[in-house]
PDB file of C-alpha atoms in Angstrom:
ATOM      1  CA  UNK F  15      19.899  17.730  20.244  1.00  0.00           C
ATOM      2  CA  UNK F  16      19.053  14.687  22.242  1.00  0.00           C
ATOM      3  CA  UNK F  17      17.664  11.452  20.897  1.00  0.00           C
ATOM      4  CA  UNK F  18      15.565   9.081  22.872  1.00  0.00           C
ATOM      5  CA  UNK F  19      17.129   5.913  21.524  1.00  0.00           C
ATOM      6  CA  UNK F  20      14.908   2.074  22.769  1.00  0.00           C
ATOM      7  CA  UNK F  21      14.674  -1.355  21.486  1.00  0.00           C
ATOM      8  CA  UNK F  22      11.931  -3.294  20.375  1.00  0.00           C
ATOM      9  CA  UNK F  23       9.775  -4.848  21.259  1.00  0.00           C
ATOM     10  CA  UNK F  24       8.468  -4.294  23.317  1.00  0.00           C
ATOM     11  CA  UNK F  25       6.940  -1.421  21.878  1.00  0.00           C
ATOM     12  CA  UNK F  26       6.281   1.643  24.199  1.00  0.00           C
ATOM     13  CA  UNK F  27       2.912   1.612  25.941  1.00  0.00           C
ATOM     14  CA  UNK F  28       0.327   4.404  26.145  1.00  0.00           C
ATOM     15  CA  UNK F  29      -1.045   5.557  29.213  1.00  0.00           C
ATOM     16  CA  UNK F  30      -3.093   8.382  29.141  1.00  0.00           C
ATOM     17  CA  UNK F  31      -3.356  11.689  26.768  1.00  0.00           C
ATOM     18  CA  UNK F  32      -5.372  15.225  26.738  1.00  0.00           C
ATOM     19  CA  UNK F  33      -5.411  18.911  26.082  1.00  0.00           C
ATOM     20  CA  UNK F  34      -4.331  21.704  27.962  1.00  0.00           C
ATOM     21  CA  UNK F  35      -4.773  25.058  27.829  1.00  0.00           C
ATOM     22  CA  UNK F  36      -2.840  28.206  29.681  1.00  0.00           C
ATOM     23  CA  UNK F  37      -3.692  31.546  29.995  1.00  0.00           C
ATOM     24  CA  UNK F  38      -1.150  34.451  29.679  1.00  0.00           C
ATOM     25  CA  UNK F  39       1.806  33.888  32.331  1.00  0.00           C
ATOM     26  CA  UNK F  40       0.995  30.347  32.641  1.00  0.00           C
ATOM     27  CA  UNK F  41       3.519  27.532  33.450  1.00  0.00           C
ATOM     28  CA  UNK F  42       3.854  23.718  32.749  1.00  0.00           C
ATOM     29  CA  UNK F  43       3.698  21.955  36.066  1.00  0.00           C
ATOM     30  CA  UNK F  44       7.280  20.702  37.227  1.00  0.00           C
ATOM     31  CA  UNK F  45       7.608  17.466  38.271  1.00  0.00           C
ATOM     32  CA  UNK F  46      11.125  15.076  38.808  1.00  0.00           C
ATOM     33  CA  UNK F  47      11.113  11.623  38.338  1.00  0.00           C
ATOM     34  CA  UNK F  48       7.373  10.964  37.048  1.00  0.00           C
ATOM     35  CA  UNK F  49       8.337   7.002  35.950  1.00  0.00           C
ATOM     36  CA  UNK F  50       6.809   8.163  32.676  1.00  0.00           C
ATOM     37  CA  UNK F  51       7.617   9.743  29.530  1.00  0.00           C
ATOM     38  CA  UNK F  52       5.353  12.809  28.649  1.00  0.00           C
ATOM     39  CA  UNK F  53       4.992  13.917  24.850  1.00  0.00           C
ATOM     40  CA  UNK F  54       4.156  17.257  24.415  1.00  0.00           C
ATOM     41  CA  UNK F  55       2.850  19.379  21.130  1.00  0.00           C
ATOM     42  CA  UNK F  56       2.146  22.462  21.120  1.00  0.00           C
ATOM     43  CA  UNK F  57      -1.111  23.664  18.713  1.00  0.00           C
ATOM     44  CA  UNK F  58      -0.729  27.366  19.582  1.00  0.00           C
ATOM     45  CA  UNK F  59       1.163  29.485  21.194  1.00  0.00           C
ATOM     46  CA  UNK F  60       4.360  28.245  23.111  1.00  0.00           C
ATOM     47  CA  UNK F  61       5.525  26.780  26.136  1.00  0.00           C
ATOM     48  CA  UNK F  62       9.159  27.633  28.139  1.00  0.00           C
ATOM     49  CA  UNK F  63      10.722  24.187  29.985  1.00  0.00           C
ATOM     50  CA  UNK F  64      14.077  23.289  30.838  1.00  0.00           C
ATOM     51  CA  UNK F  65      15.311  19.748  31.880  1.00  0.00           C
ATOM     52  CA  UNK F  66      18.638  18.989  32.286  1.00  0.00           C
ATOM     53  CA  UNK F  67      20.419  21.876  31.450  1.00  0.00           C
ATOM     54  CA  UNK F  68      18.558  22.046  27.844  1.00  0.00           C
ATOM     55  CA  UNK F  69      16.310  24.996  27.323  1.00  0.00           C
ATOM     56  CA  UNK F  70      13.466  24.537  25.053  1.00  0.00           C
ATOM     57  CA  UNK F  71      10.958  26.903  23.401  1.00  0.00           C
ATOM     58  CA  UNK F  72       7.905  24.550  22.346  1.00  0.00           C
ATOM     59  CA  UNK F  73       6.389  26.648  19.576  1.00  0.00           C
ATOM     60  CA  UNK F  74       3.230  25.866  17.411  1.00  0.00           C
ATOM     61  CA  UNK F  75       3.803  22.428  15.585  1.00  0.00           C
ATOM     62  CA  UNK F  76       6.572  21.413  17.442  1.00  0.00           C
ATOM     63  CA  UNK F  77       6.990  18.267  19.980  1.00  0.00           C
ATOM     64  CA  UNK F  78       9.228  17.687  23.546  1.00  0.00           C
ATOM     65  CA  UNK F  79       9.595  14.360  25.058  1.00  0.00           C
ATOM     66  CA  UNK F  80      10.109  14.935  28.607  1.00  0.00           C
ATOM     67  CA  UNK F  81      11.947  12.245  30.698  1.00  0.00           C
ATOM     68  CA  UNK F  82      10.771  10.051  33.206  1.00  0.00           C
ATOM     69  CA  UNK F  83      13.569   9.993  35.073  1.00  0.00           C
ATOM     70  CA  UNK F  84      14.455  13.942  34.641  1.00  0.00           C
ATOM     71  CA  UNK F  85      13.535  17.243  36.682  1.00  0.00           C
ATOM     72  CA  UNK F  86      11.577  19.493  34.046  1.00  0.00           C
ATOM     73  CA  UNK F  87      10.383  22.895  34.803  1.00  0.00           C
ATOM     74  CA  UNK F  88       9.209  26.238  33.540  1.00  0.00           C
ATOM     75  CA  UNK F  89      11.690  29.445  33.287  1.00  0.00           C
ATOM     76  CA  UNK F  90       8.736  31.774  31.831  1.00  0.00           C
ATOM     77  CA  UNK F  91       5.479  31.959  31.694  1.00  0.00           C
ATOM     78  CA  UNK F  92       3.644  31.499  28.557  1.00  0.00           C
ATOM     79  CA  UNK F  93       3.463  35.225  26.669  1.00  0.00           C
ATOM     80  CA  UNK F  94       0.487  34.052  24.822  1.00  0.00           C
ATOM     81  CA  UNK F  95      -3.201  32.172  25.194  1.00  0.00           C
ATOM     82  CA  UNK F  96      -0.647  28.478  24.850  1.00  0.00           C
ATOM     83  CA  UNK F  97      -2.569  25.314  23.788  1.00  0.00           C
ATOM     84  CA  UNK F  98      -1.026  22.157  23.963  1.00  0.00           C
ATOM     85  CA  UNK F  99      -2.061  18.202  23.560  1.00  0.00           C
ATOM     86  CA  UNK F 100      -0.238  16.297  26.088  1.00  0.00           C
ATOM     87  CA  UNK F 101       0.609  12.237  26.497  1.00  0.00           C
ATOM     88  CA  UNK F 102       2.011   9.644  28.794  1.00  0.00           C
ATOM     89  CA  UNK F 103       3.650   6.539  27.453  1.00  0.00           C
ATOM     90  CA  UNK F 104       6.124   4.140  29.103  1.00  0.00           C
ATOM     91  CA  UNK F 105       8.890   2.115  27.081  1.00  0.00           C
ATOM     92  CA  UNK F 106       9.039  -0.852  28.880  1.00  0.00           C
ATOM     93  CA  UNK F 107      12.511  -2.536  27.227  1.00  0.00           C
ATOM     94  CA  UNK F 108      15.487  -0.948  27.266  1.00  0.00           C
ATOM     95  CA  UNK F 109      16.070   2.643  26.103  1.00  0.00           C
ATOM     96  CA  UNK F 110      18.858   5.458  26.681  1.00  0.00           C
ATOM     97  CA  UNK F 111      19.290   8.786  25.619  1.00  0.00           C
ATOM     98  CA  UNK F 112      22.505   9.967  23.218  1.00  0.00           C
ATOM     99  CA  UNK F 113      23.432  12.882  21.059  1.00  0.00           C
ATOM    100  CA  UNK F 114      22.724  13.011  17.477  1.00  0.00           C
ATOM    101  CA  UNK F 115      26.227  12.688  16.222  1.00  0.00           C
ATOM    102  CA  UNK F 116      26.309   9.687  18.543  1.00  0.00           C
ATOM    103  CA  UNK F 117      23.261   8.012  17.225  1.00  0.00           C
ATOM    104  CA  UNK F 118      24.300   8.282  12.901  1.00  0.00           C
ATOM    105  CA  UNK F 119      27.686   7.238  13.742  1.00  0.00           C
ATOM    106  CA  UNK F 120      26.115   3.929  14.985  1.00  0.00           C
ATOM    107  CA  UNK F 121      23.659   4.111  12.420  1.00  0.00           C
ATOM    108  CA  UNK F 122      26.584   4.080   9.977  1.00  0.00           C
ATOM    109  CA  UNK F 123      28.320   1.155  12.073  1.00  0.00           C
ATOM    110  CA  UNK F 124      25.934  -1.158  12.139  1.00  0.00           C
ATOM    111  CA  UNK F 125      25.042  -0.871   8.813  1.00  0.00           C
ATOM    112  CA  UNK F 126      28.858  -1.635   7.677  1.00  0.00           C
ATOM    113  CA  UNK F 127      30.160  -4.190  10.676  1.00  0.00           C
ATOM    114  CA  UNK F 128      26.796  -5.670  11.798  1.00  0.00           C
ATOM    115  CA  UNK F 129      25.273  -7.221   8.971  1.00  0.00           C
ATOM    116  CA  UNK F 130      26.871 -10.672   8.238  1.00  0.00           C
ATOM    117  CA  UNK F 131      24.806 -11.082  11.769  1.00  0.00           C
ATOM    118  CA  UNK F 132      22.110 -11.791  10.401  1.00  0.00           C
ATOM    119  CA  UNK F 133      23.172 -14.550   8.400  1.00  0.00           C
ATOM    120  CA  UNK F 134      23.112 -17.243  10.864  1.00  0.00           C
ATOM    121  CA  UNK F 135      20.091 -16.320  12.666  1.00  0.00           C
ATOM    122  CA  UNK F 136      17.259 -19.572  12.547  1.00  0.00           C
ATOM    123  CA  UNK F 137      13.935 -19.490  10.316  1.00  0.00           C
ATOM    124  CA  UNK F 138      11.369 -17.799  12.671  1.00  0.00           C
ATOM    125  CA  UNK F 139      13.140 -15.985  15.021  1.00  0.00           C
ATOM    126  CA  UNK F 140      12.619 -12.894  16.394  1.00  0.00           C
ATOM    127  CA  UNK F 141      15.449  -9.690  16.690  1.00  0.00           C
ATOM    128  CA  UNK F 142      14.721  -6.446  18.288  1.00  0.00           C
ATOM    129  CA  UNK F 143      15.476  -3.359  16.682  1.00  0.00           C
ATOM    130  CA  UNK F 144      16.167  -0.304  17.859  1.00  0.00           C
ATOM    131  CA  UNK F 145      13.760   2.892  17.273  1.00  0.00           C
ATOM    132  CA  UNK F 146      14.854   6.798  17.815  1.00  0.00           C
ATOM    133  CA  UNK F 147      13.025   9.495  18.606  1.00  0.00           C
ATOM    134  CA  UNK F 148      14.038  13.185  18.578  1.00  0.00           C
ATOM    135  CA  UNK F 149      13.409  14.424  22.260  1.00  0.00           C
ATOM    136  CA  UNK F 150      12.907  17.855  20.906  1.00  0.00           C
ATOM    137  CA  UNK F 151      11.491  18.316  17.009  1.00  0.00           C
ATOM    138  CA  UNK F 152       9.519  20.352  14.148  1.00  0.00           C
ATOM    139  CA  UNK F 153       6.746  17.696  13.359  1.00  0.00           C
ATOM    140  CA  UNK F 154       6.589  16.766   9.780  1.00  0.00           C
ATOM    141  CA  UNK F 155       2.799  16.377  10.608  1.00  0.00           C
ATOM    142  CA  UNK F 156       2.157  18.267  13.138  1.00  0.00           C
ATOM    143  CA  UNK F 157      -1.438  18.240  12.111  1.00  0.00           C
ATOM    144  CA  UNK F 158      -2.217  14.445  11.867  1.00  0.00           C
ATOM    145  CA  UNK F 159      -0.692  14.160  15.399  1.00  0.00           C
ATOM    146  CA  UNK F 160      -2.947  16.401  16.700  1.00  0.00           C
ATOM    147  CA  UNK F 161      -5.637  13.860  15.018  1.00  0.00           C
ATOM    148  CA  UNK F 162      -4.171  11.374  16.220  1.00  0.00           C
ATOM    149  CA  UNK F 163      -3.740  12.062  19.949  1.00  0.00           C
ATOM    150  CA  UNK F 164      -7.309  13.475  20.413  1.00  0.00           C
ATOM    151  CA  UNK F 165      -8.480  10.308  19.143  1.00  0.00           C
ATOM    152  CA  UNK F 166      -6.594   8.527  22.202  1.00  0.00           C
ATOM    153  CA  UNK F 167      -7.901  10.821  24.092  1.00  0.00           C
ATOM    154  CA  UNK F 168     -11.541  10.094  23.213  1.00  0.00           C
ATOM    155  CA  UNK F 169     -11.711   6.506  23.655  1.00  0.00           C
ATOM    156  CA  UNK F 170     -10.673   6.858  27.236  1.00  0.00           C
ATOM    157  CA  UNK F 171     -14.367   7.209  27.696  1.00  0.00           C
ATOM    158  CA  UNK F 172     -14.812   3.602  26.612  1.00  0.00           C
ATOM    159  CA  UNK F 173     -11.338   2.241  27.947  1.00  0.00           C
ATOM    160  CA  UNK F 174     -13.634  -0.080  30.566  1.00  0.00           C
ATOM    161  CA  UNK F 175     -14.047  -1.656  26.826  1.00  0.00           C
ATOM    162  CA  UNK F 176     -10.859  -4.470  26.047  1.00  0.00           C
ATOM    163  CA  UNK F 177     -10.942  -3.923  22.516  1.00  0.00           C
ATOM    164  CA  UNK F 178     -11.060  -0.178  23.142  1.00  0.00           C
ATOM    165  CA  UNK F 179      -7.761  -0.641  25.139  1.00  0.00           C
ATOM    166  CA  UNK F 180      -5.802  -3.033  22.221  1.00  0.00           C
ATOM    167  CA  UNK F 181      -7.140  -0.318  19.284  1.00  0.00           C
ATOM    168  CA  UNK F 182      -5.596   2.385  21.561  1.00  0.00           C
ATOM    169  CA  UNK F 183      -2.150   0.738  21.632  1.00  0.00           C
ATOM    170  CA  UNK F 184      -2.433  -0.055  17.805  1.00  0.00           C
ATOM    171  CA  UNK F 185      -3.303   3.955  17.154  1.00  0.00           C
ATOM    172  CA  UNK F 186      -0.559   5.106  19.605  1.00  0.00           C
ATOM    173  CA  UNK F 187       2.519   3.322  17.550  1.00  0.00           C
ATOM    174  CA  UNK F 188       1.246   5.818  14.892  1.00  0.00           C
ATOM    175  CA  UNK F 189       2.321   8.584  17.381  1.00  0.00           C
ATOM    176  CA  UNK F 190       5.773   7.206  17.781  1.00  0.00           C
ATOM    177  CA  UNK F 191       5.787   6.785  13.713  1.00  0.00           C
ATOM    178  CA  UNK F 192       5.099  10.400  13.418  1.00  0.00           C
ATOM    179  CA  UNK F 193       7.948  11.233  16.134  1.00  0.00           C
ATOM    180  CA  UNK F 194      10.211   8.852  14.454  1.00  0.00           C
ATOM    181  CA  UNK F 195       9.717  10.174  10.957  1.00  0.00           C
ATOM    182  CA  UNK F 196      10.371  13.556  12.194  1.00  0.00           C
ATOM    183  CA  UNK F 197      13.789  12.919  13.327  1.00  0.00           C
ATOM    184  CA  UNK F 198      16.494  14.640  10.588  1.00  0.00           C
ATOM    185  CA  UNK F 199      13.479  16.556   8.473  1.00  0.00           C
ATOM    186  CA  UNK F 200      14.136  20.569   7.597  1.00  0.00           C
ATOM    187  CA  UNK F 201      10.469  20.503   7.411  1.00  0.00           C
ATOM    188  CA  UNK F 202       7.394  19.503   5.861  1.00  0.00           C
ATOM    189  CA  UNK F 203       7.503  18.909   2.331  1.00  0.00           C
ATOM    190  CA  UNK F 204       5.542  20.459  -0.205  1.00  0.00           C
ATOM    191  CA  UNK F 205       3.044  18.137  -0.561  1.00  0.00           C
ATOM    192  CA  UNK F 206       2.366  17.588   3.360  1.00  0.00           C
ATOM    193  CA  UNK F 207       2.339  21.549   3.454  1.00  0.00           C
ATOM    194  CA  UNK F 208      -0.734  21.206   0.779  1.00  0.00           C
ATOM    195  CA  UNK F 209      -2.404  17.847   2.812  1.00  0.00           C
ATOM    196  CA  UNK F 210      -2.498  19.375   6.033  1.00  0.00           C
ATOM    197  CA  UNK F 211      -3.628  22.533   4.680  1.00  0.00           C
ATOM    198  CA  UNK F 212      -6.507  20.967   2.736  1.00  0.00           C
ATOM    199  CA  UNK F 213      -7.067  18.867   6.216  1.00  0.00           C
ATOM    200  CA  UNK F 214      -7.411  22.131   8.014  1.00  0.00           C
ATOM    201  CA  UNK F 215     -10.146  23.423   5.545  1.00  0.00           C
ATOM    202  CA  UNK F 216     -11.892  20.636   5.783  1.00  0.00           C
ATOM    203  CA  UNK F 217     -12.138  20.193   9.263  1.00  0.00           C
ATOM    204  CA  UNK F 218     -13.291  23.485  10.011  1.00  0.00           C
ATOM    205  CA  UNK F 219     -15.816  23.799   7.186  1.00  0.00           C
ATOM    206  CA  UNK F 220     -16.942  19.448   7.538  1.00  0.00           C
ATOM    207  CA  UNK F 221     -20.669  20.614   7.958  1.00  0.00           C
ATOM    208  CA  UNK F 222     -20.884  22.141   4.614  1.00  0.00           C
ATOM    209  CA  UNK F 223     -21.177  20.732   1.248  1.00  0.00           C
ATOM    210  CA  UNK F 224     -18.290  19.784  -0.434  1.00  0.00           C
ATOM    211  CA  UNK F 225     -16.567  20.921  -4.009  1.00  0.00           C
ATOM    212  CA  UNK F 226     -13.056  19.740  -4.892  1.00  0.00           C
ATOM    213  CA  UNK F 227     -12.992  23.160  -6.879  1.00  0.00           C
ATOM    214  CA  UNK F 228     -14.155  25.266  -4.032  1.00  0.00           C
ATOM    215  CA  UNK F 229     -11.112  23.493  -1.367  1.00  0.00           C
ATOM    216  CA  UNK F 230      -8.287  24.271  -4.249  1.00  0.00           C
ATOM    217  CA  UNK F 231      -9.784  28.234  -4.555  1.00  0.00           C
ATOM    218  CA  UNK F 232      -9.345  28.409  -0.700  1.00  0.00           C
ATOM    219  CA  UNK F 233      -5.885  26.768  -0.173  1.00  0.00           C
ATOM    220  CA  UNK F 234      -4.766  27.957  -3.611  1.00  0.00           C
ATOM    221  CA  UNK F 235      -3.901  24.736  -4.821  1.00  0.00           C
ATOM    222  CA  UNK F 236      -5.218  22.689  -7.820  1.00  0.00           C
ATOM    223  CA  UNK F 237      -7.688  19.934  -6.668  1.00  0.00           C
ATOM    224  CA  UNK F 238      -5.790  17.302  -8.392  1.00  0.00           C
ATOM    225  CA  UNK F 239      -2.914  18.181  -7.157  1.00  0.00           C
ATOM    226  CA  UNK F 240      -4.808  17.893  -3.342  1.00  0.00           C
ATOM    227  CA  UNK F 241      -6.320  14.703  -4.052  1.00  0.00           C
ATOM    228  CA  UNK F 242      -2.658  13.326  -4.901  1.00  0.00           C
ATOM    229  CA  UNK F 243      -1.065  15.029  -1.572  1.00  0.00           C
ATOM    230  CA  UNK F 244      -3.628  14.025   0.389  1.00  0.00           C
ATOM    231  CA  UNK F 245      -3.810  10.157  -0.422  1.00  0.00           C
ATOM    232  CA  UNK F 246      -0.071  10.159   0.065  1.00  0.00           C
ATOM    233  CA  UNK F 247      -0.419  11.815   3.841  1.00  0.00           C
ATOM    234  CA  UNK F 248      -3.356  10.301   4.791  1.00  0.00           C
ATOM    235  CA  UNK F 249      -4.016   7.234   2.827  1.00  0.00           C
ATOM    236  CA  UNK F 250      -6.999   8.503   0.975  1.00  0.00           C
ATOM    237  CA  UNK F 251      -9.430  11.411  -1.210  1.00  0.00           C
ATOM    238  CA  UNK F 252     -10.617  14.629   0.509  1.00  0.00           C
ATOM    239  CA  UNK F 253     -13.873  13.323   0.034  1.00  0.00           C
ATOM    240  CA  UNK F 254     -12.917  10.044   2.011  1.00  0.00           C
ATOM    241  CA  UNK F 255     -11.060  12.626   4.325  1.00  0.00           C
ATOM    242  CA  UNK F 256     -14.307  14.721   4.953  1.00  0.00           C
ATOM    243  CA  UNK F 257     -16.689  11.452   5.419  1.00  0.00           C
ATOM    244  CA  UNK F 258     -14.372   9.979   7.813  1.00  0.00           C
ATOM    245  CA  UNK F 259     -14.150  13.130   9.831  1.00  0.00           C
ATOM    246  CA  UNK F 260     -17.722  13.794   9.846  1.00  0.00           C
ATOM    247  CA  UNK F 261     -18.629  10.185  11.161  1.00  0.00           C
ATOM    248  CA  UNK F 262     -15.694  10.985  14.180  1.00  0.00           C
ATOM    249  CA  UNK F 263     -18.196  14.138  14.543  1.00  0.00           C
ATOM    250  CA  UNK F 264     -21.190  12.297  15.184  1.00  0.00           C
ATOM    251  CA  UNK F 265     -19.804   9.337  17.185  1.00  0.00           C
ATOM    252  CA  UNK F 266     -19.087  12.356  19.925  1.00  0.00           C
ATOM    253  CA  UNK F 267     -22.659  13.730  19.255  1.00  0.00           C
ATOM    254  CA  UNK F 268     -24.162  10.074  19.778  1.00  0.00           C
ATOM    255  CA  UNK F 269     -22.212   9.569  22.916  1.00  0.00           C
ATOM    256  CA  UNK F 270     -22.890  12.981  24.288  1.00  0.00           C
ATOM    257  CA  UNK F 271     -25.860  13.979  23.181  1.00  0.00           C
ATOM    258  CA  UNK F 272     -29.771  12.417  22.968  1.00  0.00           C
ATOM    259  CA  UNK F 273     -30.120  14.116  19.598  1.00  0.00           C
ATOM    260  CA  UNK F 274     -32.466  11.670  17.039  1.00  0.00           C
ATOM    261  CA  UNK F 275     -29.744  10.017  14.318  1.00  0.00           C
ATOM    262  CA  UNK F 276     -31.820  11.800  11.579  1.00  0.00           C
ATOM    263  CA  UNK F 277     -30.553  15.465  13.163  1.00  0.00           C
ATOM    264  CA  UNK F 278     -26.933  14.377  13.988  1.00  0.00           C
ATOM    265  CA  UNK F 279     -26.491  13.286  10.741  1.00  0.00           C
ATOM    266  CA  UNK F 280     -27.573  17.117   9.655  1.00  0.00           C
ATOM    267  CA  UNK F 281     -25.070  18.162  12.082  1.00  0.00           C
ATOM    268  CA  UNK F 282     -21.858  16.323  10.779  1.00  0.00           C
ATOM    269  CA  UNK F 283     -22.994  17.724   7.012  1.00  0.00           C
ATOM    270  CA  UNK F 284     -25.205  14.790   5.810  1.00  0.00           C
ATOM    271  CA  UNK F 285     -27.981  15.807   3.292  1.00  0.00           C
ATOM    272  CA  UNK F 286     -29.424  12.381   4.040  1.00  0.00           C
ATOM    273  CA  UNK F 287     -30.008  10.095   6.838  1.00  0.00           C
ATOM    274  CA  UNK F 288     -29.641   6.740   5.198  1.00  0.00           C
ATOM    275  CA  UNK F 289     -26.475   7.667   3.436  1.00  0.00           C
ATOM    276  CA  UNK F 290     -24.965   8.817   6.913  1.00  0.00           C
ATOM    277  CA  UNK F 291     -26.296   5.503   8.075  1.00  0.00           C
ATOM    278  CA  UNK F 292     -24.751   3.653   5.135  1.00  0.00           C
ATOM    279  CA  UNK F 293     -21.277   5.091   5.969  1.00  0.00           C
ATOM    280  CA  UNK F 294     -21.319   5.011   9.515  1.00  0.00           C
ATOM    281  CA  UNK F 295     -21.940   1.414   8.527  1.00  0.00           C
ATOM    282  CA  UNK F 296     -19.386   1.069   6.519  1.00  0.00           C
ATOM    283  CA  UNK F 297     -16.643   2.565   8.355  1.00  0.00           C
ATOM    284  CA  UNK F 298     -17.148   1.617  11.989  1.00  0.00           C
ATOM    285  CA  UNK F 299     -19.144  -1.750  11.358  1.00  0.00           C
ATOM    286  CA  UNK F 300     -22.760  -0.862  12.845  1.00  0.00           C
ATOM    287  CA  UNK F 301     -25.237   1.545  12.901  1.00  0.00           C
ATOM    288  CA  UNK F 302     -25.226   4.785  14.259  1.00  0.00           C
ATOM    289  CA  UNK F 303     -28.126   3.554  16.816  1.00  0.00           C
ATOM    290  CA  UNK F 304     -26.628  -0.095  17.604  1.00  0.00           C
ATOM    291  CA  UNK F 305     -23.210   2.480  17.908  1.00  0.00           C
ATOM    292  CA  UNK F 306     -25.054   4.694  20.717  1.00  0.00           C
ATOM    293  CA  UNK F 307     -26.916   1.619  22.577  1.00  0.00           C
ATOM    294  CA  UNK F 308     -23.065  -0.180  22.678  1.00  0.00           C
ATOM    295  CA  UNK F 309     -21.552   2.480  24.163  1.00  0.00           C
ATOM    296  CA  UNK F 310     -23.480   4.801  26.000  1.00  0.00           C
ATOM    297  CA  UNK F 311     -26.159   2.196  27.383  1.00  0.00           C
ATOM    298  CA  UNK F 312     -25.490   4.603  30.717  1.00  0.00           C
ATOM    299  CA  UNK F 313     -27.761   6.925  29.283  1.00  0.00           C
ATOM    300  CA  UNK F 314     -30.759   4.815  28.762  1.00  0.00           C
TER     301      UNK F 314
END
């Protein structure tokens, strides 16, 4: 399978991201020679493309990269409702694309011939690296990708914003972290399987109240057992999990909507207003109002 192969930095550049949805005997655009790579994953269903002379079936939690410099098109139509996130990055440096027997046997050279190198190199310098991505993969986390690029895909509202634009690039090297941790994996292991599947839960039942008991009865596993998966996948509790995703929740409701904070916080799951407050707070550095009148002053 191919390997995108580039050297850093600089590191690859986001451009623009979204989701896409096809209907039954619907088709990925074709396009040659774009002048910019396009990530997709697939969230249900599956998508048919073929670029240069590799056929690939895009099924539900797997990734393509798709060349810039490459024809791509579609030899089916999708046989299912197909939903897919896609995104546009650039690599700016250097970057080629090899096999995979190719890329470990240099792995494996470099590692025994090049390291005296880096003996004589002065105090403070900088060497590039390089960085390889699987053009074609399973994602490890295919869910946290997901996360991931609809969050780019949100603050495009705001990109007039500069500090919108440098926390973008910062979020999108998580993307090519994902990508690159994927490369060689036979799957996700056990305790991603459990992570994502507690993420899932939570995400589609954030406006209710939460019991670590009641999340291990629906994904059948033990709640300490989720607590531990989860801090290692995502850095932190399910309860941490669920506040975080509930404040994402209302920062689209205060943007979007002219709903009071006292009802949005009942919306995202909130028993209180002041403790929504507090954590909004907390986590994004003001106030759910100062939030709204900072960013959507265009509704005023």
């Amino acid at each position: 399978m191919p390997i995108i192969e580039f050297t850093a930095p600089p590191l690859p550049h986001y451009i623009i991201s979204g989701l896409s949805h096809a209907e039954i005997g619907g088709k990925h655009p074709s396009r040659q020679n774009i002048g910019a790579f396009d990530l997709l994953v697939v969230v249900q269903g599956c998508l048919f493309l073929r670029e240069s002379g590799h056929d690939y079936e895009i099924k539900e939690g797997h990734a393509l990269i798709l060349r810039p410099d490459s024809q791509h098109y579609a030899y089916a139509g999708c046989l299912e409702e197909t939903t897919h996130y896609w995104l546009h990055f650039q690599i700016l440096g250097d970057w080629r694309v090899i096999d995979e027997e190719s890329y470990y046997h240099s792995q494996w050279k470099s590692v025994s011939e090049d390291r005296p190198r880096h003996l004589s190199l002065p105090p403070f310098s900088t060497t590039s690296y390089n960085v390889a991505l699987p053009q074609f993969t399973k994602l490890a986390q295919p869910l946290k990708m997901g996360e991931i690029i609809n969050e780019l895909t949100q603050m495009n509202q705001n990109i007039h914003l500069a500090s919108v634009r440098l926390k973008q690039q910062a979020l999108f090297q998580e993307v090519i972290v994902l990508l690159s941790s994927s490369l060689g994996t036979s799957g996700p292991s056990s305790q991603t399987v459990c992570a994502e599947r507690a993420a899932s839960y939570l995400r589609e039942h954030y406006r209710d109240g939460f019991s670590a008991k009641q999340l291990g009865e629906s994904i059948n596993f033990h709640p300490v057992y989720i607590a531990r998966c989860m801090q290692k996948v995502y850095g932190c509790s399910p309860s941490v999990y669920l506040i975080n995703l509930r404040i994402e929740q209302s920062k689209i409701l205060l943007l979007q909507t002219d709903l009071p904070v006292e009802r949005i916080a009942e919306e995202v799951g909130f028993n209180h207003a002041a403790y929504f407050t507090s954590c909004f707070t907390k986590i994004e550095g003001l106030s759910p109002r100062k939030y709204r009148q900072r960013f959507a002053w265009d509704k005023e």
